[in-house]
PDB file of C-alpha atoms in Angstrom:
ATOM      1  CA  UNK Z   1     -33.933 204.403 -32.701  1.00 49.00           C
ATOM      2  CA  UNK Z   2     -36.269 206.568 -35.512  1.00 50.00           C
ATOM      3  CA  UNK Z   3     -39.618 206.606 -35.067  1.00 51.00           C
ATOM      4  CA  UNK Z   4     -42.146 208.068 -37.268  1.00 53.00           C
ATOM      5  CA  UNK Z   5     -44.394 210.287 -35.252  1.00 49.00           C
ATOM      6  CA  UNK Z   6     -47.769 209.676 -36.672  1.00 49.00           C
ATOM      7  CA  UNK Z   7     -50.533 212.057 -36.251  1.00 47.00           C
ATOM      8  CA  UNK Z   8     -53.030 210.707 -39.046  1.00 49.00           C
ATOM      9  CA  UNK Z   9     -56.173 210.488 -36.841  1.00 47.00           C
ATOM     10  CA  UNK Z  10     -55.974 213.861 -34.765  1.00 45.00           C
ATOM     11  CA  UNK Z  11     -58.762 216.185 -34.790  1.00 49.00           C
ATOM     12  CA  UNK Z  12     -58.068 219.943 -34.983  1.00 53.00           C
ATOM     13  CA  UNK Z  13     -58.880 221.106 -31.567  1.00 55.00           C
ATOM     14  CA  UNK Z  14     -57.020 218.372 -29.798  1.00 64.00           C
ATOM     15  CA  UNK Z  15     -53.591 217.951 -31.717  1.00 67.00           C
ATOM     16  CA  UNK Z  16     -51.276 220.135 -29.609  1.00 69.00           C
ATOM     17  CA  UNK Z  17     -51.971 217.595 -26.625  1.00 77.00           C
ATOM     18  CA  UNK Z  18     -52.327 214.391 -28.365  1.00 79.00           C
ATOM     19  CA  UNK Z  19     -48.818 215.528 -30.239  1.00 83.00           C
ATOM     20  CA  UNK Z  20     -47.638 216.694 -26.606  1.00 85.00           C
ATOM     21  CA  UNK Z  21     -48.345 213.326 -25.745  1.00 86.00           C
ATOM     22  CA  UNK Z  22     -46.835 211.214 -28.489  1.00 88.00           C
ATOM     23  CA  UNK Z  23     -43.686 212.860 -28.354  1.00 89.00           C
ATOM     24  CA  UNK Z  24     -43.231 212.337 -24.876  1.00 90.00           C
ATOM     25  CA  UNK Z  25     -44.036 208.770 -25.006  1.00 90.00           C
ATOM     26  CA  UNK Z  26     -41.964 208.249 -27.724  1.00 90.00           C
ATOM     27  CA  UNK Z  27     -38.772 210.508 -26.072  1.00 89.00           C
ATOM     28  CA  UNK Z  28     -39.596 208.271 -23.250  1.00 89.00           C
ATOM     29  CA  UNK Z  29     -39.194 204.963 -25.121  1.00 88.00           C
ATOM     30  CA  UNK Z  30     -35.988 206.508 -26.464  1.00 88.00           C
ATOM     31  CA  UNK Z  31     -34.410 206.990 -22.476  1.00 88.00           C
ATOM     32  CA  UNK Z  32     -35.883 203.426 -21.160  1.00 87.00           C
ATOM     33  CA  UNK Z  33     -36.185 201.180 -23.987  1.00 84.00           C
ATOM     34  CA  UNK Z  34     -37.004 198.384 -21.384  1.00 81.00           C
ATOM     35  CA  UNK Z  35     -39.576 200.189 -19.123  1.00 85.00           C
ATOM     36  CA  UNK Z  36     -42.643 198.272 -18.674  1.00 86.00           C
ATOM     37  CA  UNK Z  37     -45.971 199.596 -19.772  1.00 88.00           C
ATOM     38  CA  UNK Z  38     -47.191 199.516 -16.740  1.00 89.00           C
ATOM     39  CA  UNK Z  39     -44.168 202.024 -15.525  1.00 90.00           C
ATOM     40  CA  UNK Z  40     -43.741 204.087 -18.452  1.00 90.00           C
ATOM     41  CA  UNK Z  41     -47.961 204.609 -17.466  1.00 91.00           C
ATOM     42  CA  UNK Z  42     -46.843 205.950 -14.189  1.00 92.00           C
ATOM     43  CA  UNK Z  43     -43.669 207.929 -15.373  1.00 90.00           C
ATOM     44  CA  UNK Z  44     -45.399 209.919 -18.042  1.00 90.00           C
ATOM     45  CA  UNK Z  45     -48.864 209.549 -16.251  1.00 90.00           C
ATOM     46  CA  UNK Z  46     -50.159 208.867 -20.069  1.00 91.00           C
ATOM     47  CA  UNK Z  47     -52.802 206.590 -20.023  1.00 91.00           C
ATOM     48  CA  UNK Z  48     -52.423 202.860 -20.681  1.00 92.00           C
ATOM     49  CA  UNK Z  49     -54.883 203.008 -23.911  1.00 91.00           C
ATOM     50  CA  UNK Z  50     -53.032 205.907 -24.949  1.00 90.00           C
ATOM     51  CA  UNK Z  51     -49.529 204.456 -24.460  1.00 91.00           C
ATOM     52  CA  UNK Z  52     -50.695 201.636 -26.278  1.00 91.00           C
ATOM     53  CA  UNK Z  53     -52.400 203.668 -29.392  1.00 91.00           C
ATOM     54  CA  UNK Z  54     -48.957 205.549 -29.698  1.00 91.00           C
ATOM     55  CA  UNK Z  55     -46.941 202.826 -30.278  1.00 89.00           C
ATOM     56  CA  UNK Z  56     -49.536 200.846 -32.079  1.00 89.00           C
ATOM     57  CA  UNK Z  57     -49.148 204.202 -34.657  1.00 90.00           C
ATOM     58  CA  UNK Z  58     -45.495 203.985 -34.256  1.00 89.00           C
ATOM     59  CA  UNK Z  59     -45.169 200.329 -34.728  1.00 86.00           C
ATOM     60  CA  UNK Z  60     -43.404 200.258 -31.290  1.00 86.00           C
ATOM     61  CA  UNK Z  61     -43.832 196.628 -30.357  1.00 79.00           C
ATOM     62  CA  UNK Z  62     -43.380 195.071 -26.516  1.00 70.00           C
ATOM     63  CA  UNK Z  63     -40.829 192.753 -25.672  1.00 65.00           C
ATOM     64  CA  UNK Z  64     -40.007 190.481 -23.205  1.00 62.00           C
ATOM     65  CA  UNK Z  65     -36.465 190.391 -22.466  1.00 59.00           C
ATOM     66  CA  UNK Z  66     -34.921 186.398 -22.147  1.00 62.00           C
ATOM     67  CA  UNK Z  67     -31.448 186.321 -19.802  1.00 61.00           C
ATOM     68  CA  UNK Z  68     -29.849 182.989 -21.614  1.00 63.00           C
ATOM     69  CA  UNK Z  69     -26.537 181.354 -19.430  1.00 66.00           C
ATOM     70  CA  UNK Z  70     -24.216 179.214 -21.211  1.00 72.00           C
ATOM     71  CA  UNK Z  71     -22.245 176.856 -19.266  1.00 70.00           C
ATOM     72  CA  UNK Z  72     -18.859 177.623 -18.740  1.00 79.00           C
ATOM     73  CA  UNK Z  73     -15.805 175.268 -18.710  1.00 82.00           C
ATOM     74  CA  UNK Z  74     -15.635 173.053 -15.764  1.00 82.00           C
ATOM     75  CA  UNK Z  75     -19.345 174.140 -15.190  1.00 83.00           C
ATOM     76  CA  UNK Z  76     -20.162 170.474 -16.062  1.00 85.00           C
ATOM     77  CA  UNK Z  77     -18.825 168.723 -13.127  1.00 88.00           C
ATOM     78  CA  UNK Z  78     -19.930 171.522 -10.776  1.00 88.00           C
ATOM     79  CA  UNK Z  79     -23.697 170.461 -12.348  1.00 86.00           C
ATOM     80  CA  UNK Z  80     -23.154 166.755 -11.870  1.00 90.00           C
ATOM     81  CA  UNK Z  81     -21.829 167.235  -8.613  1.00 92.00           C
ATOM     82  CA  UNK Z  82     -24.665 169.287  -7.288  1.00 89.00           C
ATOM     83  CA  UNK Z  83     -27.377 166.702  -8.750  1.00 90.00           C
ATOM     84  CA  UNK Z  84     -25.090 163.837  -7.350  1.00 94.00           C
ATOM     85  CA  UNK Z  85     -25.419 165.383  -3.701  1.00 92.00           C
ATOM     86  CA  UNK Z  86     -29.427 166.298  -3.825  1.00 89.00           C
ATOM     87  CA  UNK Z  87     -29.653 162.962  -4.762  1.00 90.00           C
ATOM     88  CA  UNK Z  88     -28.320 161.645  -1.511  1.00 92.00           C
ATOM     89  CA  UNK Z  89     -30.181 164.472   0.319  1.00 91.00           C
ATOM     90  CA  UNK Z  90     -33.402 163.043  -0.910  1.00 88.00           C
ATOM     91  CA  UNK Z  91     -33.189 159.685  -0.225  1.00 91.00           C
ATOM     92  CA  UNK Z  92     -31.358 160.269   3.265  1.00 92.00           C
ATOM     93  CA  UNK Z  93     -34.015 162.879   4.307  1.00 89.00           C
ATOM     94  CA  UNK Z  94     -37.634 162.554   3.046  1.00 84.00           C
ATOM     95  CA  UNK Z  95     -38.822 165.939   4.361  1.00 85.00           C
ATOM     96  CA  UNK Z  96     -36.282 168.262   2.213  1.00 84.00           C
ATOM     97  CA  UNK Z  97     -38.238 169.411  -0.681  1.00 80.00           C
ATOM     98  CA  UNK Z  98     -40.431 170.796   2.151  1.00 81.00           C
ATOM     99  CA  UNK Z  99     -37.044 173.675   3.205  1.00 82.00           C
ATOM    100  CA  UNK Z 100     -36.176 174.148  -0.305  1.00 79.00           C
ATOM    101  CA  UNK Z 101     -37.430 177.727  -1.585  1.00 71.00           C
ATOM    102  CA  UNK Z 102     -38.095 177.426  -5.701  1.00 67.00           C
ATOM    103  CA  UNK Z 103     -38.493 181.223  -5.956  1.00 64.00           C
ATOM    104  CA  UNK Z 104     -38.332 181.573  -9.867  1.00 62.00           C
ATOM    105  CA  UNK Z 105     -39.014 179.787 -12.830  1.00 63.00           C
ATOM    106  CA  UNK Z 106     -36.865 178.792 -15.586  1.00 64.00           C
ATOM    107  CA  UNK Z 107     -35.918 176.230 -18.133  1.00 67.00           C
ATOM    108  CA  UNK Z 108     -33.258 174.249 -18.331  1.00 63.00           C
ATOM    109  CA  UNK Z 109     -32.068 172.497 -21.939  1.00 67.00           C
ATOM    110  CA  UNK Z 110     -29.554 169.784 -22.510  1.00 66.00           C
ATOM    111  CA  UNK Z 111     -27.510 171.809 -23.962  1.00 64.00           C
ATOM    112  CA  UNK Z 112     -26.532 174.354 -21.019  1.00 61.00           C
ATOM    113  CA  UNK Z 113     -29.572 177.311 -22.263  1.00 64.00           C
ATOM    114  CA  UNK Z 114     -31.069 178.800 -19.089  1.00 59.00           C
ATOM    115  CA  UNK Z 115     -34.612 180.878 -19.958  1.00 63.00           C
ATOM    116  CA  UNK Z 116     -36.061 182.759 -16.730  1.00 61.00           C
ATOM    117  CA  UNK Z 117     -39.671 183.458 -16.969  1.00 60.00           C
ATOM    118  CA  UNK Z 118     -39.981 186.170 -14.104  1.00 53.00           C
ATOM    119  CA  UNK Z 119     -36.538 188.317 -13.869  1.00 48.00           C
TER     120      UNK Z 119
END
């Protein structure tokens, strides 16, 4: 990863800092590329608004990272088997959506694409 280090709106008295501080953002981006703002804010203990200005400059952009599954061979059957059986759960007990835990979020396509909103 090469970033540009820019330094275009500095004022004389404070550029040692503010150039303190954009390289060590940026060297941080280079260890964690996948830190959170919100982390990298406590790692660095640079402020949000100048986190944000530094990359902004840099044209560092945020990213949300998508974990994708593909279905496997013999995955199939395993999937029709499982629905097959909830079905029979549900209409055997009427009260078992009530012990199931859905503790994430994610989509499910046709064509065997998982996307997780909250990893």
């Amino acid at each position: 990863m090469n970033h540009i280090i820019s330094f275009s709106n500095l004022h004389h008295g404070r550029e040692r800092g503010r150039r303190n501080l954009c390289i060590l953002a940026l060297h941080s981006v280079r260890e964690a590329p996948r830190l959170s703002l919100r982390r990298r804010v406590i790692e660095t203990e640079i402020s949000k608004s100048h986190l944000q200005r530094i990359f902004k400059q840099n044209r560092i952009l945020p990213f949300k990272p998508k974990f994708r599954h593909t279905l496997e061979d013999g995955d199939e059957a395993k999937r029709l088997d499982f629905c097959l059986e909830m079905g029979n759960r549900v209409l055997n007990d009427v009260g078992i959506h009530k012990r199931i835990l859905f503790s994430d979020e994610s989509t499910f396509s046709i064509n065997g694409v998982v996307s997780s909103q909250h990893c």
